[in-house]
Coordinates of C-alpha atoms in Angstrom, one line a residue:
Chain A
M1 CA -0.1 0.0 -0.1
A2 CA 2.8 2.2 1.3
K3 CA 4.8 1.3 -1.9
E4 CA 2.2 2.0 -4.4
K5 CA 1.1 5.6 -3.0
K6 CA 5.0 6.2 -2.9
T7 CA 5.6 5.6 -6.4
R8 CA 2.2 6.6 -7.5
S9 CA 3.2 10.4 -6.3
L10 CA 7.2 10.0 -7.6
K11 CA 5.0 9.8 -10.9
I12 CA 3.3 12.9 -10.6
M13 CA 6.2 14.2 -9.4
N14 CA 8.3 12.8 -12.4
M15 CA 5.3 14.7 -14.9
H16 CA 7.3 17.6 -13.6
I17 CA 4.1 19.9 -14.1
P18 CA 5.2 23.6 -13.1
Y19 CA 7.9 23.4 -15.7
H20 CA 5.7 22.1 -18.2
I21 CA 3.7 25.5 -17.7
I22 CA 6.3 27.4 -17.4
M23 CA 8.6 26.2 -20.9
I24 CA 4.6 26.1 -22.9
L25 CA 3.9 29.8 -21.6
W26 CA 7.9 30.7 -23.1
S27 CA 6.9 28.5 -26.1
F28 CA 4.0 30.9 -26.7
I29 CA 6.0 34.3 -26.2
A30 CA 8.3 32.5 -28.4
M31 CA 6.7 31.2 -31.4
F32 CA 4.1 34.0 -31.0
P33 CA 6.2 36.7 -33.6
M34 CA 6.2 34.2 -35.7
W35 CA 2.8 33.0 -36.0
F36 CA 1.6 36.7 -36.5
L37 CA 4.7 36.6 -39.5
F38 CA 3.8 33.9 -41.0
V39 CA -0.1 34.0 -41.1
N40 CA -0.6 37.0 -42.0
T41 CA 1.3 36.4 -45.9
F42 CA -1.8 34.9 -46.2
K43 CA -4.5 37.1 -46.3
V44 CA -5.4 39.9 -48.5
K45 CA -4.7 43.0 -48.5
K46 CA -7.4 44.3 -46.3
E47 CA -7.9 41.7 -43.6
I48 CA -5.0 42.5 -41.9
Y49 CA -7.1 45.7 -40.6
T50 CA -10.1 43.6 -39.4
N51 CA -8.1 40.4 -38.0
F52 CA -4.9 41.0 -36.9
F53 CA -3.9 38.2 -35.1
G54 CA -6.0 35.2 -36.5
L55 CA -6.3 32.8 -38.9
P56 CA -7.1 34.3 -42.6
S57 CA -10.9 33.9 -43.2
K58 CA -9.9 33.2 -46.7
W59 CA -6.3 31.6 -47.6
T60 CA -4.9 33.3 -50.5
L61 CA -1.2 33.2 -51.9
Q62 CA -1.4 36.0 -54.3
N63 CA 1.7 37.4 -51.5
Y64 CA 3.6 35.3 -52.2
Q65 CA 3.2 35.0 -56.1
S66 CA 3.6 38.6 -56.3
L67 CA 6.4 38.8 -54.7
M68 CA 8.0 35.6 -56.6
A69 CA 6.6 37.8 -60.4
S70 CA 9.2 40.9 -59.4
S71 CA 12.5 40.0 -60.8
D72 CA 14.3 42.7 -57.9
F73 CA 13.7 39.6 -55.4
F74 CA 15.4 37.1 -57.0
V75 CA 18.2 39.7 -57.2
Y76 CA 18.5 40.4 -53.7
F77 CA 18.4 36.4 -53.4
R78 CA 21.7 35.3 -55.4
N79 CA 23.1 38.4 -53.6
S80 CA 22.6 36.9 -50.1
F81 CA 23.0 33.1 -51.4
L82 CA 26.9 33.8 -53.3
V83 CA 27.7 36.3 -50.4
V84 CA 27.0 33.0 -47.8
V85 CA 28.1 30.3 -49.5
I86 CA 31.5 31.9 -51.3
S87 CA 32.6 33.4 -48.1
L88 CA 31.7 29.9 -45.7
F89 CA 33.5 28.3 -48.5
M90 CA 36.4 30.3 -47.9
I91 CA 36.0 30.4 -44.2
L92 CA 36.8 26.6 -44.4
F93 CA 39.2 25.9 -46.9
V94 CA 41.9 28.5 -45.6
G95 CA 40.1 28.4 -42.0
S96 CA 41.7 24.4 -42.2
L97 CA 44.6 25.1 -44.1
A98 CA 46.0 27.0 -41.5
A99 CA 44.9 24.8 -38.3
F100 CA 46.3 21.8 -39.8
A101 CA 49.8 23.9 -40.0
L102 CA 48.7 25.1 -36.2
A103 CA 48.0 21.9 -34.8
H104 CA 50.9 20.1 -36.4
W105 CA 53.9 22.8 -36.3
R106 CA 54.2 23.9 -32.7
S107 CA 56.5 26.3 -32.2
K108 CA 56.8 29.6 -30.2
T109 CA 56.0 31.3 -32.6
S110 CA 53.1 29.1 -34.0
R111 CA 51.3 29.7 -30.5
V112 CA 52.2 33.6 -31.3
I113 CA 49.5 33.0 -34.1
Y114 CA 47.4 30.9 -33.0
F115 CA 46.2 33.4 -30.3
F116 CA 46.4 36.9 -32.7
F117 CA 43.6 34.3 -34.3
V118 CA 41.7 34.0 -30.8
I119 CA 41.9 37.2 -29.8
G120 CA 39.9 38.3 -32.9
M121 CA 36.3 36.0 -30.8
M122 CA 36.3 38.6 -29.0
L123 CA 35.9 41.4 -30.6
P124 CA 34.0 42.8 -32.8
I125 CA 34.9 43.7 -36.6
K126 CA 32.4 46.4 -36.5
I127 CA 35.3 48.6 -34.7
A128 CA 37.4 48.4 -37.4
T129 CA 34.1 50.1 -39.8
I130 CA 35.9 53.2 -40.7
R131 CA 39.3 52.3 -42.0
L132 CA 37.0 49.4 -43.6
I133 CA 35.5 51.5 -45.6
Q134 CA 38.9 53.5 -46.5
I135 CA 40.1 49.9 -47.8
M136 CA 37.2 49.1 -49.9
K137 CA 37.5 53.0 -51.2
T138 CA 41.0 51.8 -52.5
L139 CA 40.1 48.4 -53.5
G140 CA 37.3 50.0 -55.5
T141 CA 35.4 47.6 -54.6
L142 CA 32.7 49.5 -53.1
N143 CA 28.7 49.3 -54.1
S144 CA 30.1 45.8 -54.9
L145 CA 29.7 41.3 -52.7
F146 CA 33.3 42.1 -53.5
S147 CA 33.3 44.0 -51.1
L148 CA 31.5 41.9 -47.9
Y149 CA 33.4 38.8 -48.8
P150 CA 37.1 39.2 -48.0
V151 CA 35.1 41.7 -44.5
Y152 CA 32.6 38.3 -43.7
I153 CA 36.1 35.8 -44.5
A154 CA 38.2 37.4 -41.7
M155 CA 35.7 38.0 -39.6
G156 CA 34.7 33.8 -38.9
L157 CA 38.8 33.2 -39.5
P158 CA 39.2 33.6 -35.6
T159 CA 36.6 31.2 -34.4
A160 CA 37.1 28.5 -38.0
V161 CA 40.9 28.8 -36.1
F162 CA 40.1 28.1 -32.7
I163 CA 37.4 24.9 -33.5
L164 CA 39.3 23.7 -36.1
T165 CA 42.8 23.4 -35.0
E166 CA 41.2 22.2 -31.3
F167 CA 39.3 19.3 -33.5
I168 CA 42.5 18.5 -35.9
H169 CA 45.1 18.2 -32.5
G170 CA 42.2 15.9 -31.0
L171 CA 42.7 12.9 -33.6
P172 CA 45.2 10.5 -33.1
G173 CA 48.7 10.6 -35.0
E174 CA 48.7 7.6 -36.2
L175 CA 46.3 8.5 -38.6
Y176 CA 48.8 10.6 -40.7
E177 CA 52.2 8.5 -39.7
A178 CA 49.8 5.5 -42.0
G179 CA 49.6 8.5 -45.0
Y180 CA 53.4 9.4 -44.2
M181 CA 54.5 6.0 -44.9
D182 CA 53.1 6.0 -48.7
G183 CA 54.9 8.5 -49.6
A184 CA 52.4 11.0 -49.7
G185 CA 52.5 14.3 -49.4
R186 CA 51.7 17.0 -46.8
F187 CA 48.7 18.6 -49.4
R188 CA 47.8 15.1 -49.7
I189 CA 47.7 14.1 -46.0
Y190 CA 45.1 17.0 -45.9
Y191 CA 43.0 16.8 -48.6
Q192 CA 43.0 12.7 -48.3
I193 CA 42.9 12.3 -44.8
V194 CA 42.5 15.8 -42.7
I195 CA 39.4 17.1 -44.9
P196 CA 37.4 13.7 -44.4
L197 CA 38.0 13.5 -40.6
I198 CA 37.1 16.9 -39.4
R199 CA 33.8 17.0 -41.0
P200 CA 31.6 17.2 -38.2
A201 CA 33.8 20.2 -36.8
L202 CA 33.6 21.8 -40.7
A203 CA 29.7 21.7 -40.3
T204 CA 30.1 23.1 -36.4
V205 CA 31.8 26.3 -38.3
A206 CA 29.4 26.9 -41.2
I207 CA 26.7 27.2 -39.3
Y208 CA 28.4 29.5 -36.3
N209 CA 28.9 31.6 -39.7
L210 CA 26.0 31.2 -41.7
V211 CA 23.5 32.6 -39.9
P212 CA 25.0 36.2 -39.0
I213 CA 26.7 36.5 -42.5
W214 CA 22.8 35.6 -43.7
N215 CA 21.6 38.0 -41.0
D216 CA 23.8 41.0 -41.5
L217 CA 22.8 44.3 -42.5
W218 CA 25.9 46.4 -40.8
F219 CA 28.2 46.0 -43.9
P220 CA 25.5 45.5 -46.8
L221 CA 23.8 49.2 -45.2
I222 CA 27.0 50.4 -45.2
F223 CA 29.6 49.7 -48.3
I224 CA 25.7 49.1 -51.0
T225 CA 23.7 51.3 -52.2
K226 CA 23.8 49.7 -56.4
E227 CA 19.8 48.0 -56.6
S228 CA 21.4 45.0 -58.3
Q229 CA 23.9 44.2 -55.5
K230 CA 22.5 44.5 -52.6
T231 CA 21.5 42.0 -50.6
V232 CA 18.2 40.7 -48.7
L233 CA 18.2 42.3 -45.8
L234 CA 19.1 45.3 -46.9
A235 CA 16.1 45.3 -49.7
V236 CA 14.3 44.7 -46.6
T237 CA 15.3 47.9 -45.4
R238 CA 13.6 49.9 -47.6
L239 CA 10.0 48.0 -47.3
Q240 CA 8.6 50.4 -45.5
G241 CA 8.3 53.4 -47.5
Q242 CA 7.9 51.3 -50.7
Y243 CA 4.7 49.4 -49.8
S244 CA 3.7 51.1 -46.4
T245 CA -0.2 50.2 -47.2
D246 CA 0.6 46.4 -48.2
W247 CA 1.6 45.0 -44.8
P248 CA 0.6 41.4 -46.3
K249 CA 3.8 42.1 -48.6
V250 CA 6.1 43.4 -46.1
L251 CA 5.5 40.3 -43.7
T252 CA 5.7 37.8 -47.5
I253 CA 9.1 39.3 -47.7
L254 CA 10.0 39.4 -44.3
A255 CA 8.8 35.6 -43.7
M256 CA 10.7 34.6 -47.7
S257 CA 14.0 36.5 -46.0
A258 CA 13.8 34.3 -42.5
L259 CA 12.8 31.1 -44.4
P260 CA 15.6 30.0 -45.6
V261 CA 17.4 29.4 -42.3
I262 CA 14.8 28.8 -40.5
T263 CA 14.3 25.4 -42.8
L264 CA 17.8 24.8 -42.0
Y265 CA 17.3 25.2 -38.7
L266 CA 14.6 23.1 -38.0
L267 CA 16.5 20.4 -40.7
M268 CA 19.3 19.8 -38.5
S269 CA 18.3 21.9 -34.5
K270 CA 21.6 19.0 -33.0
Q271 CA 24.1 21.2 -35.3
F272 CA 22.6 24.1 -35.3
V273 CA 22.7 24.4 -31.5
K274 CA 25.8 23.0 -31.6
G275 CA 27.2 25.3 -34.4
L276 CA 25.6 28.9 -32.7
T277 CA 27.2 27.8 -29.6
A278 CA 30.7 27.1 -30.4
G279 CA 33.1 29.0 -29.6
A280 CA 32.3 30.0 -25.7
V281 CA 32.4 26.3 -24.6
K282 CA 35.5 24.4 -26.3
G283 CA 34.7 21.6 -28.8
Chain B
M1 CA 63.3 12.6 -56.0
M2 CA 61.5 15.6 -54.4
A3 CA 59.3 13.5 -52.6
K4 CA 61.4 11.1 -51.4
S5 CA 63.7 13.5 -49.9
K6 CA 61.0 15.3 -48.9
T7 CA 59.6 12.2 -46.9
A8 CA 63.2 11.8 -45.4
Q9 CA 63.8 15.6 -44.1
A10 CA 60.4 15.1 -42.4
F11 CA 61.7 11.7 -40.5
Q12 CA 64.5 13.1 -38.9
G13 CA 62.3 15.2 -36.6
S14 CA 61.3 13.8 -33.2
K15 CA 57.9 12.8 -34.4
S16 CA 57.2 12.9 -38.7
I17 CA 54.8 15.4 -39.4
K18 CA 55.2 17.5 -36.5
P19 CA 59.0 18.9 -37.6
G20 CA 59.9 22.3 -40.2
G21 CA 58.7 25.4 -38.5
V22 CA 59.6 27.0 -42.2
Y23 CA 57.5 24.3 -44.4
W24 CA 53.7 25.3 -42.7
V25 CA 53.6 29.3 -43.0
R26 CA 52.6 29.0 -46.6
Y27 CA 49.5 26.9 -45.1
I28 CA 49.4 29.5 -42.6
L29 CA 49.7 32.6 -44.9
P30 CA 46.2 32.8 -47.2
A31 CA 44.2 32.9 -43.8
L32 CA 47.0 35.1 -42.1
A33 CA 46.3 37.5 -44.5
F34 CA 42.9 37.8 -44.4
Y35 CA 42.7 38.2 -41.0
V36 CA 45.7 40.8 -40.8
V37 CA 44.5 42.3 -44.0
F38 CA 40.2 42.7 -43.1
M39 CA 40.6 42.7 -39.1
A40 CA 43.9 43.4 -36.8
Y41 CA 44.7 46.3 -39.3
P42 CA 42.0 48.4 -39.9
M43 CA 40.8 47.7 -36.0
L44 CA 44.6 49.0 -34.3
D45 CA 44.1 51.7 -37.7
S46 CA 41.5 52.6 -35.7
V47 CA 43.0 54.0 -33.0
R48 CA 45.6 55.7 -35.1
L49 CA 42.6 57.4 -36.8
S50 CA 41.1 58.7 -33.8
L51 CA 44.0 61.5 -34.1
Y52 CA 42.7 63.1 -37.1
E53 CA 40.5 65.4 -38.1
G54 CA 38.8 65.1 -41.8
T55 CA 38.5 62.8 -44.8
A56 CA 40.8 60.9 -46.7
G57 CA 43.2 63.3 -48.8
V58 CA 42.8 66.3 -46.0
R59 CA 43.4 64.6 -42.7
Q60 CA 45.4 66.2 -40.3
Y61 CA 47.1 65.0 -36.7
V62 CA 45.2 66.6 -34.2
G63 CA 45.6 64.6 -31.5
F64 CA 43.6 63.4 -28.5
A65 CA 41.5 66.9 -29.8
N66 CA 38.5 64.0 -31.1
Y67 CA 38.6 62.5 -27.1
V68 CA 38.5 66.2 -25.6
R69 CA 35.8 66.4 -28.1
L70 CA 33.8 63.4 -27.0
F71 CA 34.0 63.5 -23.6
T72 CA 33.5 67.4 -22.8
D73 CA 31.7 68.9 -26.0
E74 CA 28.7 70.2 -25.3
V75 CA 27.1 69.0 -27.9
V76 CA 28.7 65.4 -28.5
S77 CA 29.5 64.6 -24.7
K78 CA 25.7 65.1 -24.3
R79 CA 24.3 62.2 -27.2
F80 CA 27.9 60.2 -26.4
W81 CA 27.6 59.9 -22.5
N82 CA 23.4 59.7 -23.0
A83 CA 24.2 56.3 -25.2
F84 CA 26.8 55.1 -23.1
G85 CA 24.1 55.2 -20.8
N86 CA 21.3 53.8 -22.8
N87 CA 23.8 51.5 -23.8
W88 CA 24.5 50.0 -20.0
I89 CA 20.6 50.2 -18.7
F90 CA 20.2 47.6 -22.3
F91 CA 22.8 45.4 -20.9
A92 CA 21.5 45.5 -18.0
Y93 CA 18.2 43.8 -19.3
H94 CA 20.5 40.9 -21.1
M95 CA 22.9 40.9 -17.9
I96 CA 19.7 39.7 -15.7
L97 CA 16.5 38.9 -17.8
Q98 CA 18.1 37.0 -20.4
N99 CA 20.9 35.4 -18.5
A100 CA 18.0 34.1 -15.3
L101 CA 15.8 32.6 -18.0
G102 CA 18.8 30.5 -19.9
I103 CA 19.6 29.4 -16.4
T104 CA 16.1 28.9 -15.4
F105 CA 14.6 27.0 -19.2
A106 CA 18.3 25.4 -19.2
A107 CA 17.8 23.6 -15.2
I108 CA 14.1 22.5 -16.4
L109 CA 15.7 21.8 -19.9
T110 CA 18.3 19.2 -18.3
N111 CA 15.9 17.4 -15.9
R112 CA 16.1 13.7 -17.1
T113 CA 12.4 12.5 -16.5
M114 CA 11.2 15.0 -18.1
K115 CA 9.0 14.6 -21.4
G116 CA 9.3 16.9 -24.3
R117 CA 12.6 18.3 -23.8
Q118 CA 13.8 18.1 -27.3
F119 CA 10.6 19.4 -28.4
Y120 CA 10.8 23.2 -26.4
Q121 CA 14.4 22.9 -27.0
T122 CA 13.6 23.5 -30.6
L123 CA 11.1 26.5 -29.8
I124 CA 12.9 28.1 -27.7
F125 CA 15.6 28.6 -30.1
I126 CA 13.8 29.2 -33.4
P127 CA 14.3 33.3 -32.6
C128 CA 17.5 33.5 -32.6
T129 CA 18.0 32.3 -36.2
V130 CA 15.9 35.1 -37.7
A131 CA 17.6 38.6 -38.4
V132 CA 17.1 41.3 -35.4
L133 CA 15.7 43.5 -38.6
V134 CA 12.7 40.9 -39.5
T135 CA 12.1 40.7 -34.9
G136 CA 12.1 44.1 -35.0
Y137 CA 9.6 44.8 -37.7
L138 CA 7.2 42.5 -36.6
F139 CA 7.4 43.8 -32.8
K140 CA 7.3 47.3 -34.4
M141 CA 4.1 46.5 -36.4
M142 CA 2.4 44.5 -33.1
M143 CA 3.3 47.6 -30.6
N144 CA 1.8 49.9 -32.6
P145 CA -1.1 51.1 -30.5
L146 CA -3.3 52.0 -33.7
W147 CA -3.3 47.6 -34.4
S148 CA -3.5 46.2 -31.2
K149 CA -5.8 48.0 -29.2
A150 CA -8.3 46.8 -30.8
P151 CA -7.1 42.7 -30.4
L152 CA -6.0 43.7 -27.2
A153 CA -8.9 45.1 -25.6
K154 CA -11.0 42.0 -26.7
I155 CA -9.5 39.7 -24.4
G156 CA -9.3 42.4 -21.8
L157 CA -6.0 43.5 -21.5
D158 CA -6.1 46.9 -23.6
F159 CA -4.8 48.3 -20.2
M160 CA -0.7 47.7 -21.5
I161 CA -1.2 50.4 -23.9
H162 CA -1.5 53.5 -21.7
S163 CA -0.5 56.3 -24.1
P164 CA -1.7 57.0 -27.5
Q165 CA 2.0 56.7 -29.3
G166 CA 2.6 53.5 -28.0
W167 CA 5.0 51.8 -25.9
L168 CA 8.0 52.8 -28.9
G169 CA 6.6 56.5 -29.2
D170 CA 7.2 57.7 -25.7
P171 CA 11.0 58.5 -24.1
G172 CA 9.6 56.9 -20.9
T173 CA 9.1 53.7 -21.9
A174 CA 10.8 52.5 -25.7
L175 CA 14.1 51.6 -24.3
S176 CA 12.9 48.8 -22.5
A177 CA 10.5 48.3 -25.1
V178 CA 13.3 47.4 -27.2
S179 CA 15.9 45.6 -25.0
L180 CA 12.9 43.4 -24.1
V181 CA 12.8 42.3 -27.7
S182 CA 16.2 41.8 -27.9
V183 CA 15.8 40.0 -24.2
W184 CA 13.5 37.6 -26.4
Q185 CA 15.1 36.7 -29.6
W186 CA 18.7 35.8 -27.7
V187 CA 18.0 34.0 -24.7
G188 CA 18.0 30.7 -26.6
I189 CA 22.1 30.9 -26.4
P190 CA 22.5 31.3 -23.0
T191 CA 20.2 28.7 -22.8
M192 CA 21.8 26.1 -25.1
M193 CA 24.9 27.5 -23.3
F194 CA 23.8 26.2 -20.0
V195 CA 22.5 22.9 -20.9
A196 CA 25.3 22.1 -22.6
A197 CA 27.1 23.2 -18.9
F198 CA 24.7 21.6 -16.5
Q199 CA 24.7 18.4 -19.0
G200 CA 28.8 18.3 -18.2
I201 CA 28.2 17.8 -14.6
D202 CA 29.5 14.5 -13.7
D203 CA 26.0 12.3 -12.5
D204 CA 28.1 11.2 -9.2
L205 CA 27.8 14.3 -7.6
I206 CA 24.2 15.3 -7.5
E207 CA 23.5 11.8 -6.1
A208 CA 25.8 11.6 -3.7
A209 CA 24.1 15.2 -2.7
S210 CA 20.6 14.0 -3.3
I211 CA 21.5 10.2 -0.7
E212 CA 23.3 13.3 2.0
G213 CA 19.7 14.6 1.8
A214 CA 19.9 18.2 0.2
T215 CA 16.5 19.4 -1.1
P216 CA 17.0 19.5 -5.7
W217 CA 16.7 23.6 -4.1
Q218 CA 19.9 22.8 -2.1
Q219 CA 21.3 21.0 -5.2
F220 CA 20.9 23.8 -7.8
T221 CA 22.6 26.9 -5.7
R222 CA 25.5 24.9 -4.0
I223 CA 26.8 22.1 -6.8
R224 CA 25.7 23.0 -10.1
I225 CA 25.7 26.8 -10.4
P226 CA 28.9 26.9 -8.7
L227 CA 29.9 24.0 -11.1
I228 CA 29.4 25.5 -14.0
V229 CA 30.8 29.3 -13.1
P230 CA 33.0 29.5 -16.1
V231 CA 30.4 29.0 -18.3
I232 CA 28.6 31.4 -16.9
G233 CA 31.6 33.7 -17.1
M234 CA 31.6 33.1 -20.7
V235 CA 28.1 33.6 -21.0
A236 CA 28.6 37.4 -19.4
I237 CA 31.5 38.2 -21.3
M238 CA 29.7 37.6 -24.6
T239 CA 26.6 39.4 -23.8
F240 CA 28.8 42.5 -22.6
V241 CA 30.8 42.1 -26.1
S242 CA 27.8 42.0 -27.8
N243 CA 25.6 44.8 -26.2
F244 CA 28.4 47.8 -27.3
N245 CA 27.3 45.9 -30.8
A246 CA 23.8 46.2 -31.0
F247 CA 22.6 48.2 -33.6
D248 CA 20.0 46.5 -35.7
V249 CA 17.1 46.2 -33.4
V250 CA 16.8 50.2 -33.1
F251 CA 17.6 50.5 -36.3
A252 CA 13.9 48.2 -37.0
M253 CA 12.4 49.1 -34.4
E254 CA 13.4 53.0 -33.6
T255 CA 15.3 55.4 -35.9
L256 CA 18.9 56.5 -35.9
D257 CA 18.5 59.2 -34.4
G258 CA 17.5 56.2 -31.7
A259 CA 14.4 58.2 -31.7
P260 CA 11.9 59.7 -29.7
N261 CA 13.8 62.1 -28.3
Y262 CA 17.1 60.0 -28.3
S263 CA 16.2 57.8 -25.5
T264 CA 17.2 54.2 -27.5
D265 CA 19.9 55.9 -28.5
L266 CA 23.1 52.8 -28.5
I267 CA 26.6 53.1 -29.1
G268 CA 26.2 52.1 -32.2
T269 CA 23.7 53.7 -34.0
L270 CA 25.6 57.0 -32.7
F271 CA 28.9 55.8 -34.1
Y272 CA 27.3 54.5 -36.9
R273 CA 25.7 58.7 -37.0
Y274 CA 28.8 60.4 -36.5
G275 CA 31.0 57.8 -37.7
V276 CA 29.8 56.6 -41.0
A277 CA 26.5 58.7 -42.1
G278 CA 27.0 61.7 -40.7
Q279 CA 25.3 63.8 -38.6
H280 CA 21.4 65.5 -39.5
P281 CA 21.7 67.6 -40.9
V282 CA 25.1 68.1 -41.9
G283 CA 25.2 64.3 -43.2
I284 CA 29.5 64.8 -43.5
P285 CA 30.9 61.8 -41.5
E286 CA 33.3 62.9 -39.2
P287 CA 36.0 59.6 -38.7
G288 CA 38.0 61.2 -36.3
V289 CA 35.2 61.1 -34.0
G290 CA 33.7 57.9 -35.1
S291 CA 37.5 56.5 -34.8
A292 CA 37.4 57.5 -31.2
I293 CA 33.7 56.5 -30.2
S294 CA 35.2 52.8 -31.7
T295 CA 38.6 52.9 -29.7
S296 CA 37.0 54.0 -26.3
I297 CA 34.7 50.7 -26.8
F298 CA 37.7 48.8 -27.7
C299 CA 39.3 50.1 -24.4
M300 CA 36.3 49.5 -22.8
L301 CA 35.3 46.0 -23.9
L302 CA 38.9 44.8 -23.3
C303 CA 38.7 46.0 -19.8
G304 CA 35.6 44.4 -18.8
V305 CA 36.5 41.3 -20.9
I306 CA 40.1 40.7 -18.9
P307 CA 39.2 40.9 -15.7
V308 CA 36.0 38.1 -15.6
L309 CA 38.0 36.0 -17.8
V310 CA 40.7 35.7 -15.4
K311 CA 38.4 35.5 -12.6
T312 CA 35.4 32.9 -14.1
Q313 CA 38.2 30.6 -16.6
G314 CA 42.1 30.6 -14.3
K315 CA 40.9 28.3 -11.9
E316 CA 40.4 25.3 -14.3

């Protein structure tokens, strides 16, 4: 009898009802703006005035269709896509090369170089903005995506070097010995042995940089005014003036700019959490 | 032949692949070049620029005049100290509210016997993946009394809108509204970091404590919290650094001037106005003053980061 009662109360305790209440409450607060964003993209222009938060009375895809029909929209997306892909590729390529060297070359010089990179994790690159504008002017890359690539690459390298060096250093040394015995050069060891082994760390670095680069407003806002070179986020800043009365359309563009990253996150949330909190907690 | 002699050379060292310093330089050089040219050098050179006046071509050395202006000039310093103070309020919201929520959520989400933890975790983190600009615009719309008054009245919550201009239009509440939106958005990051930290605690410790009769609350305050101090320090540093970096949220919800009446002006927006865009109505940027702002922040970040690093990470 007594035992049964005890297991029963334990069972109830293990349901953690107060905890669920807190978490449900916060989940609601966290998701409400997202609901507001997506649900309103399916409403016709006028309905948003009478029905602000609810489901649309008549669902429509009209907002998405008219967005797809405009060619600007594709230009912005292409630009954002290019910026993310090229910057990420370079961060991973250049960063893994350096990490490969720093993990194996153990000397005073290499320690100094390593720390020089790692300090950059603590300092926001925005501090360098004024000088960067002048550098881009000199290079003649203002108003083009080529002003964004090098900044994002530089910005991503400290974390890339930190995470990848630690990771490569943790790999068992015998893996290379075998390659060396077969007479493989260092570069072959790098791309045939090291690269496949460090894939999980590369994924972490990629995600760590993907979100801030896709979502960055600061540098496009400062470097780019030309229509054909704008990123999605920069284009979003002009919405309010442009379609100030057509709120469902504004929300549709906001939704489309957020959708790629949200989708990617939902598909691989574990790696995302690991990636976005990397750099602070080792590994 | 060449390859062979290289291998032989490599083997002469202590551990096959490891020796040969100069050889490695070519692997490091590309990364170092990007990092130095586009981050390290411009950052350090901004310090030098803060001692000059005027734009390229007509630049003139003025010593510390920009700093004197920034800290004491009637017009400039008023804006600077205002933004500086606002930034501390903005920081306090994050440091206290966001990190307390983060620890609470993490403690809940690391309960082994609780169901649906993964689901909650996934939801909490979604706002962190959306651009600040997007969430800022969303909240700006939702906080507009023209829109939200009627739906709020329906559920009896319209008393929350205390004035016709709404929270964002009232200088007394605008900064709080902006800060709370930012807290809402980023709470997932500390949560996840604390989750990872709590999961790293050895189970034996908790078990031993519960056998000794420690209540869950005692276990939490006496064992779990002290054990994650290094992570708390790291989160504090990240919060500190990112707050002096904030710009997008004010840009999206208010204006570049930190409306209403400069009440939401942060260092980020001030830096943009002076250093990059130029003050209204003149519109000529002052790179000298801008660099003085960024250099001051640079020094302040270092002063804030290093002691916390030493205090919380030193014990490892």
